[in-house]
Structures are given as C-alpha cells and as structure tokens.
Amino acid sequence: MAAAGRAEAPHPGLGGQEGYPVSFRDAAVQQVRVGGAAERLAISSCSRASLARWSHGTARAVKRGGQARTNFVGVHLHELAVYRVAFPKATADEVRAHIARTHFRLYSRQDITIAEKRLGLTRKRGCTTANQATTAVNRLKRQLFWNRPPPLGIVGTAPFEIDFDEFGMYCSWRNRPYGKALAGFEVRECGPYARSESDKWTAIIAISRTGVVHFRMEKVAGTTSDQFTSFVSETCGKLPAPAAGGQVRTFLWDNLSSHKTAQVANTVARSGHIVVARPPYRAVDAPVEYVIGLIQKKVHANMYAITSEADLVAHVTAAVSNIGNLNAFFVHCGY
C-alpha cells in the first residue's frame, strides 16, 4: 500500500515497509539462473544476500499482519480442549505438564494463553459441586425431582412453586479488608467486631415467581424446627387456602434437619399444600439461592453506611422489599 502523500510505495531496497513482492523475487531468482546480463540486472535491483536467500526453496515469506501466533498443532489443541472440560480450574502450568506427558511437547505459558483464546475460553470465577452430589442415590433423587410428579418431583406443579431457604449475615462484614496508609503505618478504623455465632443474624425467605412471599430476620445462630415451623405457618397464612378455592402450592426447600420434622409436615398438610424436597447438594436447582445472592449484593453495595445492627436489618429489609418479579430465576433453574 502506498504511503500517505506518495504516488507509489517506496522501493523495498530503500527501506520500503512492504518488502519485495513475491513475483519480483521469483523473477530475480530466474534471472540469476539465466546468468549473463539478466543476472547483472537482478544484482542491480537487490542485494546478493537477498538473491542467495530467495534461491533456497520455492516458499516465499509474505507479510501476514500483526495476528497472534501459536505453535499449537491440531491434536494438541484438541487435547487442551478436552483437558479444560475435565479440569476447568487447572493452571497454565498444569495444562503444559499434561500435554508434555501425553504428547512429549512442552509449550510456553503464552502458547497456552493464545490457544485458549482461539478456543473461546475466558477466565471467570469458579464454583464447586460437592462430591456428595455425585453419589448414586443423590443423582437418582435429582432425576426423580425433575421427571416425576409430587411428592418425588415437581412435574405439573408450575407455576405454583414457593422456594424456601435461610441465610446468615454479620454486621462485621461491613469492615473492608484493605485500605491505604503511609509505609510503616497500619490501616485501622473503628467499626463493629464479631467473632461468635451470638453476633449472627439469620434470615428466612420464601419466594414465588411473582416476588417475595414472606421474610423474617432474627438475631439467632441458626434455624430451629420451631422457628421454621412458625415461618411456614405464617407463609401459609399469606396464601389463599385450597379448601376455600385457593391454588395448591408446592413448597420447595433443602434437606436441613429442621425442615424435615413432623411439626413442619403437619403444618403444611393442614394448610392443604404439598412439599417436595430439592435434590441434595444442588444449589443450582434452587431459585431462592440466586435471590439470596442478589440481596447480599445489594446490601454489600451499601455496607460502608452500616454502622450498627439496626442499620444492617434496615438495609437487608430494604433490599428484600425492592425485589420485583422473580420468574426469570425459576426459568433459569429449569422450572
């Protein structure tokens, strides 16, 4: 391509940026082979070193642009893709070591990075599925949950599910772990300090596709059977009774011991609703888990304004009250 302000590109022999065209190099090599005047003409157009280099082989180096290069060959790229599926949290060095062991080829970290970009892989925060979730009995429970009607599963219950769960918060979470100060000085400020379960606030929440059905927050270490029974009873009181023409609701919750007592079962039975336990160790099947994450994100965004337990309760309550339609969370989980 011609430079700006020039009628034509500069001659390659005078420092042109594009190099000698392939056709020119082929013609020069042919002139050298002919010899005589043709050879002298070729020498006058370029250096002897260039002619000697072009004479070796027929492949001509061509300008390719600034695209990233990788030395990965096809089979190694496939091996990288398979290894990432099996071990998504592996480091670049672990990937290098695996390919070196299986294919006797050691790549650099940069090669791994470029190859992973070619595969469309991006770095993101990971999560862990408990080993207990993969046992035969728990896999069966999950299969039944998604493919059978109550009481084993949720087939035919949409869109009348209500999902329950608990979460805990500490006022001391407002303390930021990092700050800035002069070298040799501590980063220190006054704030709430908690180290025991007696400082924990436990919240119980029940959600449906249309929004939050019921919410309670108390300063307790955890949820007892009596507390959960009381919460379920209050939730049932907020719903139209099936005996009076109301819709039968399906209550979903995990396998916490306080959820599986006779008190809880009798409370739900008297109300006319039904219970289906979610698959064990599968938080991804619980829409309420995503809602809890949303609540905590909203509270954490204002954590620096929280200076007391009353502030904590007020901010959590405000976050819950501002939650609207939750159908997208149920759809995301497959309901």
mmCIF file of C-alpha atoms in Angstrom:
data_model
loop_
_atom_site.group_PDB
_atom_site.id
_atom_site.type_symbol
_atom_site.label_atom_id
_atom_site.label_comp_id
_atom_site.label_asym_id
_atom_site.label_seq_id
_atom_site.Cartn_x
_atom_site.Cartn_y
_atom_site.Cartn_z
ATOM 1 C CA MET A 1 0.000 0.000 0.000
ATOM 2 C CA ALA A 2 1.359 3.436 -0.914
ATOM 3 C CA ALA A 3 2.408 5.702 1.932
ATOM 4 C CA ALA A 4 0.367 8.868 2.629
ATOM 5 C CA GLY A 5 1.361 11.683 0.263
ATOM 6 C CA ARG A 6 3.220 9.375 -2.186
ATOM 7 C CA ALA A 7 2.114 8.286 -5.640
ATOM 8 C CA GLU A 8 3.598 4.806 -5.092
ATOM 9 C CA ALA A 9 5.122 2.723 -2.310
ATOM 10 C CA PRO A 10 8.866 3.253 -1.605
ATOM 11 C CA HIS A 11 11.259 0.805 -3.244
ATOM 12 C CA PRO A 12 11.949 -2.158 -0.920
ATOM 13 C CA GLY A 13 15.663 -1.745 -1.439
ATOM 14 C CA LEU A 14 15.457 1.745 0.043
ATOM 15 C CA GLY A 15 13.666 0.709 3.213
ATOM 16 C CA GLY A 16 10.136 0.120 1.922
ATOM 17 C CA GLN A 17 7.758 -1.265 4.509
ATOM 18 C CA GLU A 18 6.041 -3.875 2.359
ATOM 19 C CA GLY A 19 9.124 -5.837 1.240
ATOM 20 C CA TYR A 20 9.777 -7.225 -2.230
ATOM 21 C CA PRO A 21 6.676 -8.686 -3.948
ATOM 22 C CA VAL A 22 6.698 -12.456 -4.423
ATOM 23 C CA SER A 23 6.552 -12.007 -8.215
ATOM 24 C CA PHE A 24 9.654 -9.770 -8.126
ATOM 25 C CA ARG A 25 11.597 -12.318 -6.063
ATOM 26 C CA ASP A 26 10.657 -15.173 -8.371
ATOM 27 C CA ALA A 27 11.721 -13.123 -11.421
ATOM 28 C CA ALA A 28 15.043 -12.170 -9.800
ATOM 29 C CA VAL A 29 15.852 -15.799 -8.980
ATOM 30 C CA GLN A 30 15.070 -16.787 -12.575
ATOM 31 C CA GLN A 31 17.381 -14.036 -13.904
ATOM 32 C CA VAL A 32 20.230 -15.335 -11.732
ATOM 33 C CA ARG A 33 19.731 -18.802 -13.117
ATOM 34 C CA VAL A 34 19.815 -17.498 -16.699
ATOM 35 C CA GLY A 35 23.082 -15.659 -15.985
ATOM 36 C CA GLY A 36 24.795 -13.002 -18.046
ATOM 37 C CA ALA A 37 23.074 -9.661 -18.500
ATOM 38 C CA ALA A 38 19.937 -10.930 -16.801
ATOM 39 C CA GLU A 39 21.934 -11.819 -13.674
ATOM 40 C CA ARG A 40 23.611 -8.398 -13.633
ATOM 41 C CA LEU A 41 20.164 -6.775 -13.880
ATOM 42 C CA ALA A 42 18.931 -8.766 -10.907
ATOM 43 C CA ILE A 43 22.019 -7.836 -8.858
ATOM 44 C CA SER A 44 21.460 -4.157 -9.639
ATOM 45 C CA SER A 45 17.917 -4.344 -8.221
ATOM 46 C CA CYS A 46 18.661 -6.085 -4.919
ATOM 47 C CA SER A 47 21.495 -7.461 -2.825
ATOM 48 C CA ARG A 48 23.379 -10.715 -3.423
ATOM 49 C CA ALA A 49 22.373 -11.830 0.100
ATOM 50 C CA SER A 50 18.688 -11.486 -0.780
ATOM 51 C CA LEU A 51 19.174 -13.406 -4.028
ATOM 52 C CA ALA A 52 21.000 -16.187 -2.207
ATOM 53 C CA ARG A 53 18.211 -16.418 0.424
ATOM 54 C CA TRP A 54 15.454 -16.479 -2.197
ATOM 55 C CA SER A 55 17.239 -19.209 -4.167
ATOM 56 C CA HIS A 56 16.769 -21.740 -1.346
ATOM 57 C CA GLY A 57 13.373 -23.372 -1.809
ATOM 58 C CA THR A 58 10.247 -22.097 -3.505
ATOM 59 C CA ALA A 59 8.259 -20.875 -0.448
ATOM 60 C CA ARG A 60 8.300 -17.090 -0.173
ATOM 61 C CA ALA A 61 7.885 -15.323 3.196
ATOM 62 C CA VAL A 62 4.893 -12.982 2.966
ATOM 63 C CA LYS A 63 3.785 -10.220 5.324
ATOM 64 C CA ARG A 64 0.869 -11.541 7.401
ATOM 65 C CA GLY A 65 -0.017 -8.593 9.632
ATOM 66 C CA GLY A 66 0.026 -8.410 13.433
ATOM 67 C CA GLN A 67 -2.035 -11.514 14.216
ATOM 68 C CA ALA A 68 -1.064 -13.545 17.273
ATOM 69 C CA ARG A 69 0.818 -16.728 16.505
ATOM 70 C CA THR A 70 0.698 -20.057 18.249
ATOM 71 C CA ASN A 71 2.734 -23.176 17.763
ATOM 72 C CA PHE A 72 -0.189 -25.448 18.700
ATOM 73 C CA VAL A 73 -0.928 -28.231 16.246
ATOM 74 C CA GLY A 74 -4.402 -29.724 15.815
ATOM 75 C CA VAL A 75 -4.108 -32.768 18.053
ATOM 76 C CA HIS A 76 -2.604 -30.723 20.883
ATOM 77 C CA LEU A 77 -5.364 -28.118 20.563
ATOM 78 C CA HIS A 78 -7.925 -30.912 20.875
ATOM 79 C CA GLU A 79 -6.092 -32.257 23.910
ATOM 80 C CA LEU A 80 -6.205 -28.801 25.511
ATOM 81 C CA ALA A 81 -9.967 -28.514 24.906
ATOM 82 C CA VAL A 82 -10.669 -31.940 26.421
ATOM 83 C CA TYR A 83 -8.429 -31.263 29.420
ATOM 84 C CA ARG A 84 -10.178 -27.941 30.118
ATOM 85 C CA VAL A 85 -13.564 -29.682 30.104
ATOM 86 C CA ALA A 86 -12.320 -32.209 32.655
ATOM 87 C CA PHE A 87 -10.285 -29.747 34.744
ATOM 88 C CA PRO A 88 -11.641 -26.204 34.210
ATOM 89 C CA LYS A 89 -9.700 -24.827 37.184
ATOM 90 C CA ALA A 90 -6.293 -26.141 36.079
ATOM 91 C CA THR A 91 -3.432 -23.657 35.860
ATOM 92 C CA ALA A 92 -1.475 -22.996 32.664
ATOM 93 C CA ASP A 93 1.482 -24.936 34.092
ATOM 94 C CA GLU A 94 -0.745 -27.956 34.787
ATOM 95 C CA VAL A 95 -2.002 -27.830 31.197
ATOM 96 C CA ARG A 96 1.568 -27.610 29.906
ATOM 97 C CA ALA A 97 2.625 -30.569 32.036
ATOM 98 C CA HIS A 98 -0.319 -32.688 30.843
ATOM 99 C CA ILE A 99 0.403 -32.078 27.155
ATOM 100 C CA ALA A 100 4.109 -32.700 27.736
ATOM 101 C CA ARG A 101 3.341 -36.060 29.401
ATOM 102 C CA THR A 102 0.888 -37.224 26.737
ATOM 103 C CA HIS A 103 2.459 -35.780 23.566
ATOM 104 C CA PHE A 104 6.076 -35.095 24.550
ATOM 105 C CA ARG A 105 5.811 -31.430 23.584
ATOM 106 C CA LEU A 106 6.409 -28.607 26.054
ATOM 107 C CA TYR A 107 4.617 -25.355 25.267
ATOM 108 C CA SER A 108 5.113 -21.966 26.878
ATOM 109 C CA ARG A 109 2.512 -20.243 29.032
ATOM 110 C CA GLN A 110 1.983 -17.743 26.236
ATOM 111 C CA ASP A 111 1.242 -20.595 23.815
ATOM 112 C CA ILE A 112 -1.402 -21.898 26.247
ATOM 113 C CA THR A 113 -2.980 -18.459 26.596
ATOM 114 C CA ILE A 114 -3.149 -17.865 22.832
ATOM 115 C CA ALA A 115 -4.543 -21.351 22.176
ATOM 116 C CA GLU A 116 -7.245 -20.909 24.819
ATOM 117 C CA LYS A 117 -8.277 -17.614 23.210
ATOM 118 C CA ARG A 118 -8.600 -19.448 19.899
ATOM 119 C CA LEU A 119 -10.936 -21.914 21.622
ATOM 120 C CA GLY A 120 -13.048 -19.065 23.006
ATOM 121 C CA LEU A 121 -12.150 -19.774 26.642
ATOM 122 C CA THR A 122 -12.349 -16.879 29.110
ATOM 123 C CA ARG A 123 -11.287 -16.546 32.728
ATOM 124 C CA LYS A 124 -14.146 -16.391 35.233
ATOM 125 C CA ARG A 125 -14.890 -17.092 38.870
ATOM 126 C CA GLY A 126 -15.363 -20.806 39.523
ATOM 127 C CA CYS A 127 -17.697 -22.789 41.738
ATOM 128 C CA THR A 128 -17.590 -26.261 43.274
ATOM 129 C CA THR A 129 -20.185 -29.047 43.247
ATOM 130 C CA ALA A 130 -19.983 -31.146 46.402
ATOM 131 C CA ASN A 131 -18.745 -34.715 45.986
ATOM 132 C CA GLN A 132 -21.895 -35.880 47.783
ATOM 133 C CA ALA A 133 -23.989 -34.590 44.869
ATOM 134 C CA THR A 134 -22.439 -37.197 42.569
ATOM 135 C CA THR A 135 -23.320 -40.278 44.626
ATOM 136 C CA ALA A 136 -25.717 -42.754 43.008
ATOM 137 C CA VAL A 137 -28.572 -42.085 45.421
ATOM 138 C CA ASN A 138 -28.337 -38.300 45.102
ATOM 139 C CA ARG A 139 -28.153 -38.477 41.304
ATOM 140 C CA LEU A 140 -31.320 -40.607 41.412
ATOM 141 C CA LYS A 141 -33.056 -38.078 43.666
ATOM 142 C CA ARG A 142 -32.252 -35.296 41.228
ATOM 143 C CA GLN A 143 -33.506 -37.303 38.275
ATOM 144 C CA LEU A 144 -36.778 -38.023 40.083
ATOM 145 C CA PHE A 145 -37.098 -34.374 41.129
ATOM 146 C CA TRP A 146 -37.117 -33.154 37.527
ATOM 147 C CA ASN A 147 -39.038 -36.033 35.958
ATOM 148 C CA ARG A 148 -41.730 -37.153 38.426
ATOM 149 C CA PRO A 149 -44.823 -35.518 39.938
ATOM 150 C CA PRO A 150 -45.103 -34.822 43.702
ATOM 151 C CA PRO A 151 -44.076 -35.997 46.203
ATOM 152 C CA LEU A 152 -40.959 -37.187 44.330
ATOM 153 C CA GLY A 153 -40.687 -34.345 41.837
ATOM 154 C CA ILE A 154 -42.115 -31.111 40.513
ATOM 155 C CA VAL A 155 -43.681 -32.207 37.202
ATOM 156 C CA GLY A 156 -47.042 -30.499 36.842
ATOM 157 C CA THR A 157 -46.514 -28.011 39.679
ATOM 158 C CA ALA A 158 -45.593 -24.918 37.627
ATOM 159 C CA PRO A 159 -46.174 -22.042 38.075
ATOM 160 C CA PHE A 160 -47.199 -22.513 41.709
ATOM 161 C CA GLU A 161 -43.885 -23.293 43.445
ATOM 162 C CA ILE A 162 -42.670 -21.457 46.553
ATOM 163 C CA ASP A 163 -38.976 -21.821 47.369
ATOM 164 C CA PHE A 164 -37.675 -21.503 50.977
ATOM 165 C CA ASP A 165 -34.182 -21.049 52.384
ATOM 166 C CA GLU A 166 -32.112 -19.358 55.090
ATOM 167 C CA PHE A 167 -29.007 -17.186 55.021
ATOM 168 C CA GLY A 168 -26.835 -15.537 57.664
ATOM 169 C CA MET A 169 -25.196 -12.133 57.899
ATOM 170 C CA TYR A 170 -22.845 -10.384 60.326
ATOM 171 C CA CYS A 171 -22.656 -6.671 60.992
ATOM 172 C CA SER A 172 -18.855 -7.020 60.940
ATOM 173 C CA TRP A 173 -18.998 -7.760 57.199
ATOM 174 C CA ARG A 174 -19.073 -4.010 56.639
ATOM 175 C CA ASN A 175 -15.389 -3.847 57.613
ATOM 176 C CA ARG A 176 -13.303 -3.547 54.468
ATOM 177 C CA PRO A 177 -10.199 -5.778 54.474
ATOM 178 C CA TYR A 178 -7.935 -3.348 52.591
ATOM 179 C CA GLY A 179 -7.093 0.352 52.654
ATOM 180 C CA LYS A 180 -4.163 2.751 52.155
ATOM 181 C CA ALA A 181 -1.723 4.372 54.561
ATOM 182 C CA LEU A 182 1.879 5.552 54.640
ATOM 183 C CA ALA A 183 4.569 2.919 54.632
ATOM 184 C CA GLY A 184 5.134 1.613 58.151
ATOM 185 C CA PHE A 185 1.650 2.558 59.401
ATOM 186 C CA GLU A 186 -1.386 0.309 59.897
ATOM 187 C CA VAL A 187 -4.711 0.753 58.135
ATOM 188 C CA ARG A 188 -7.051 0.940 61.116
ATOM 189 C CA GLU A 189 -10.501 2.376 61.837
ATOM 190 C CA CYS A 190 -13.333 1.873 64.336
ATOM 191 C CA GLY A 191 -16.200 -0.440 63.421
ATOM 192 C CA PRO A 192 -18.341 -3.398 64.531
ATOM 193 C CA TYR A 193 -16.459 -6.517 65.554
ATOM 194 C CA ALA A 194 -17.905 -10.020 65.791
ATOM 195 C CA ARG A 195 -16.332 -13.412 66.267
ATOM 196 C CA SER A 196 -19.074 -15.731 67.562
ATOM 197 C CA GLU A 197 -22.405 -17.168 66.453
ATOM 198 C CA SER A 198 -24.109 -14.924 69.022
ATOM 199 C CA ASP A 199 -23.438 -11.996 66.656
ATOM 200 C CA LYS A 200 -25.045 -13.710 63.670
ATOM 201 C CA TRP A 201 -28.309 -12.588 62.078
ATOM 202 C CA THR A 202 -30.310 -15.358 60.376
ATOM 203 C CA ALA A 203 -32.905 -14.590 57.726
ATOM 204 C CA ILE A 204 -35.562 -16.929 56.318
ATOM 205 C CA ILE A 205 -37.121 -16.138 52.962
ATOM 206 C CA ALA A 206 -39.863 -17.670 50.803
ATOM 207 C CA ILE A 207 -40.210 -16.655 47.153
ATOM 208 C CA SER A 208 -42.573 -17.354 44.277
ATOM 209 C CA ARG A 209 -42.456 -16.383 40.621
ATOM 210 C CA THR A 210 -44.231 -13.122 41.381
ATOM 211 C CA GLY A 211 -41.936 -11.965 44.210
ATOM 212 C CA VAL A 212 -41.103 -12.418 47.884
ATOM 213 C CA VAL A 213 -43.917 -14.209 49.725
ATOM 214 C CA HIS A 214 -42.568 -13.922 53.265
ATOM 215 C CA PHE A 215 -39.382 -12.786 55.007
ATOM 216 C CA ARG A 216 -38.101 -12.834 58.583
ATOM 217 C CA MET A 217 -34.765 -11.794 60.088
ATOM 218 C CA GLU A 218 -33.697 -12.569 63.672
ATOM 219 C CA LYS A 219 -30.501 -12.455 65.702
ATOM 220 C CA VAL A 220 -30.066 -16.202 66.132
ATOM 221 C CA ALA A 221 -27.264 -18.596 65.260
ATOM 222 C CA GLY A 222 -29.435 -20.777 63.034
ATOM 223 C CA THR A 223 -32.926 -22.055 62.305
ATOM 224 C CA THR A 224 -34.575 -24.471 64.742
ATOM 225 C CA SER A 225 -37.564 -26.670 63.978
ATOM 226 C CA ASP A 226 -39.878 -24.417 65.990
ATOM 227 C CA GLN A 227 -38.665 -21.285 64.189
ATOM 228 C CA PHE A 228 -39.056 -22.839 60.758
ATOM 229 C CA THR A 229 -42.483 -24.263 61.625
ATOM 230 C CA SER A 230 -43.594 -20.796 62.719
ATOM 231 C CA PHE A 231 -42.285 -19.271 59.486
ATOM 232 C CA VAL A 232 -44.048 -21.882 57.337
ATOM 233 C CA SER A 233 -47.282 -21.327 59.261
ATOM 234 C CA GLU A 234 -47.045 -17.562 58.651
ATOM 235 C CA THR A 235 -46.366 -18.183 54.959
ATOM 236 C CA CYS A 236 -49.427 -20.436 54.682
ATOM 237 C CA GLY A 237 -51.484 -17.686 56.317
ATOM 238 C CA LYS A 238 -50.497 -15.306 53.491
ATOM 239 C CA LEU A 239 -51.798 -17.715 50.817
ATOM 240 C CA PRO A 240 -55.408 -18.440 49.826
ATOM 241 C CA ALA A 241 -56.386 -21.763 51.426
ATOM 242 C CA PRO A 242 -57.026 -24.595 48.933
ATOM 243 C CA ALA A 243 -60.080 -25.582 50.973
ATOM 244 C CA ALA A 244 -61.546 -22.157 50.168
ATOM 245 C CA GLY A 245 -60.806 -22.401 46.468
ATOM 246 C CA GLY A 246 -57.169 -21.317 46.578
ATOM 247 C CA GLN A 247 -54.425 -22.869 44.459
ATOM 248 C CA VAL A 248 -52.437 -25.765 45.929
ATOM 249 C CA ARG A 249 -48.837 -24.585 46.257
ATOM 250 C CA THR A 250 -45.672 -26.715 46.120
ATOM 251 C CA PHE A 251 -43.210 -25.816 48.877
ATOM 252 C CA LEU A 252 -39.575 -26.394 47.950
ATOM 253 C CA TRP A 253 -36.702 -26.475 50.418
ATOM 254 C CA ASP A 254 -33.441 -28.268 51.081
ATOM 255 C CA ASN A 255 -32.738 -31.205 53.363
ATOM 256 C CA LEU A 256 -31.847 -29.293 56.530
ATOM 257 C CA SER A 257 -32.919 -31.295 59.595
ATOM 258 C CA SER A 258 -35.220 -28.500 60.831
ATOM 259 C CA HIS A 259 -37.132 -28.745 57.523
ATOM 260 C CA LYS A 260 -37.933 -32.442 57.828
ATOM 261 C CA THR A 261 -39.675 -32.619 61.218
ATOM 262 C CA ALA A 262 -43.206 -33.851 61.857
ATOM 263 C CA GLN A 263 -44.165 -30.336 63.015
ATOM 264 C CA VAL A 264 -43.342 -28.855 59.627
ATOM 265 C CA ALA A 265 -45.009 -31.708 57.712
ATOM 266 C CA ASN A 266 -48.220 -31.411 59.741
ATOM 267 C CA THR A 267 -48.318 -27.624 59.317
ATOM 268 C CA VAL A 268 -48.112 -27.920 55.537
ATOM 269 C CA ALA A 269 -50.618 -30.810 55.432
ATOM 270 C CA ARG A 270 -53.185 -28.854 57.437
ATOM 271 C CA SER A 271 -52.860 -25.920 55.066
ATOM 272 C CA GLY A 272 -53.644 -28.113 52.043
ATOM 273 C CA HIS A 273 -50.311 -27.526 50.294
ATOM 274 C CA ILE A 274 -47.578 -30.058 49.452
ATOM 275 C CA VAL A 275 -43.817 -30.332 49.978
ATOM 276 C CA VAL A 276 -41.111 -31.525 47.575
ATOM 277 C CA ALA A 277 -37.528 -31.588 48.851
ATOM 278 C CA ARG A 278 -34.945 -30.246 46.420
ATOM 279 C CA PRO A 279 -32.070 -32.526 45.332
ATOM 280 C CA PRO A 280 -29.320 -32.672 47.981
ATOM 281 C CA TYR A 281 -26.164 -30.579 47.439
ATOM 282 C CA ARG A 282 -27.578 -28.935 44.285
ATOM 283 C CA ALA A 283 -27.845 -25.231 44.966
ATOM 284 C CA VAL A 284 -28.128 -24.605 41.221
ATOM 285 C CA ASP A 285 -31.631 -26.118 41.364
ATOM 286 C CA ALA A 286 -32.825 -23.502 43.877
ATOM 287 C CA PRO A 287 -34.094 -20.147 42.553
ATOM 288 C CA VAL A 288 -34.001 -18.801 46.102
ATOM 289 C CA GLU A 289 -30.207 -19.188 46.181
ATOM 290 C CA TYR A 290 -29.875 -16.685 43.330
ATOM 291 C CA VAL A 291 -32.263 -14.302 45.071
ATOM 292 C CA ILE A 292 -30.216 -14.525 48.268
ATOM 293 C CA GLY A 293 -27.119 -13.669 46.250
ATOM 294 C CA LEU A 294 -28.958 -10.665 44.810
ATOM 295 C CA ILE A 295 -29.943 -9.486 48.302
ATOM 296 C CA GLN A 296 -26.404 -9.838 49.622
ATOM 297 C CA LYS A 297 -25.019 -7.947 46.617
ATOM 298 C CA LYS A 298 -27.417 -5.056 47.238
ATOM 299 C CA VAL A 299 -26.513 -4.944 50.943
ATOM 300 C CA HIS A 300 -22.777 -5.157 50.310
ATOM 301 C CA ALA A 301 -23.020 -2.207 47.923
ATOM 302 C CA ASN A 302 -24.040 -0.079 50.938
ATOM 303 C CA MET A 303 -22.001 -1.840 53.614
ATOM 304 C CA TYR A 304 -19.878 1.195 54.419
ATOM 305 C CA ALA A 305 -23.018 3.036 55.526
ATOM 306 C CA ILE A 306 -23.856 0.280 58.032
ATOM 307 C CA THR A 307 -22.590 1.183 61.499
ATOM 308 C CA SER A 308 -24.946 -0.820 63.723
ATOM 309 C CA GLU A 309 -27.117 -3.919 63.749
ATOM 310 C CA ALA A 310 -30.185 -1.729 63.253
ATOM 311 C CA ASP A 311 -28.607 -0.410 60.035
ATOM 312 C CA LEU A 312 -27.926 -3.960 58.891
ATOM 313 C CA VAL A 313 -31.535 -5.046 59.421
ATOM 314 C CA ALA A 314 -32.815 -1.893 57.715
ATOM 315 C CA HIS A 315 -30.623 -2.369 54.630
ATOM 316 C CA VAL A 316 -31.490 -6.075 54.281
ATOM 317 C CA THR A 317 -35.201 -5.349 54.662
ATOM 318 C CA ALA A 318 -34.965 -2.566 52.072
ATOM 319 C CA ALA A 319 -33.177 -4.879 49.634
ATOM 320 C CA VAL A 320 -35.893 -7.527 50.060
ATOM 321 C CA SER A 321 -38.735 -5.022 49.656
ATOM 322 C CA ASN A 322 -37.276 -3.732 46.385
ATOM 323 C CA ILE A 323 -37.243 -7.167 44.739
ATOM 324 C CA GLY A 324 -39.811 -7.463 41.954
ATOM 325 C CA ASN A 325 -40.867 -10.300 39.686
ATOM 326 C CA LEU A 326 -38.712 -13.412 40.100
ATOM 327 C CA ASN A 327 -39.975 -15.581 37.264
ATOM 328 C CA ALA A 328 -36.641 -15.311 35.434
ATOM 329 C CA PHE A 329 -34.859 -17.061 38.323
ATOM 330 C CA PHE A 330 -37.273 -20.009 38.171
ATOM 331 C CA VAL A 331 -36.932 -20.238 34.409
ATOM 332 C CA HIS A 332 -33.137 -20.117 34.689
ATOM 333 C CA CYS A 333 -33.196 -23.104 37.035
ATOM 334 C CA GLY A 334 -35.467 -25.087 34.723
ATOM 335 C CA TYR A 335 -38.865 -24.768 36.394
#
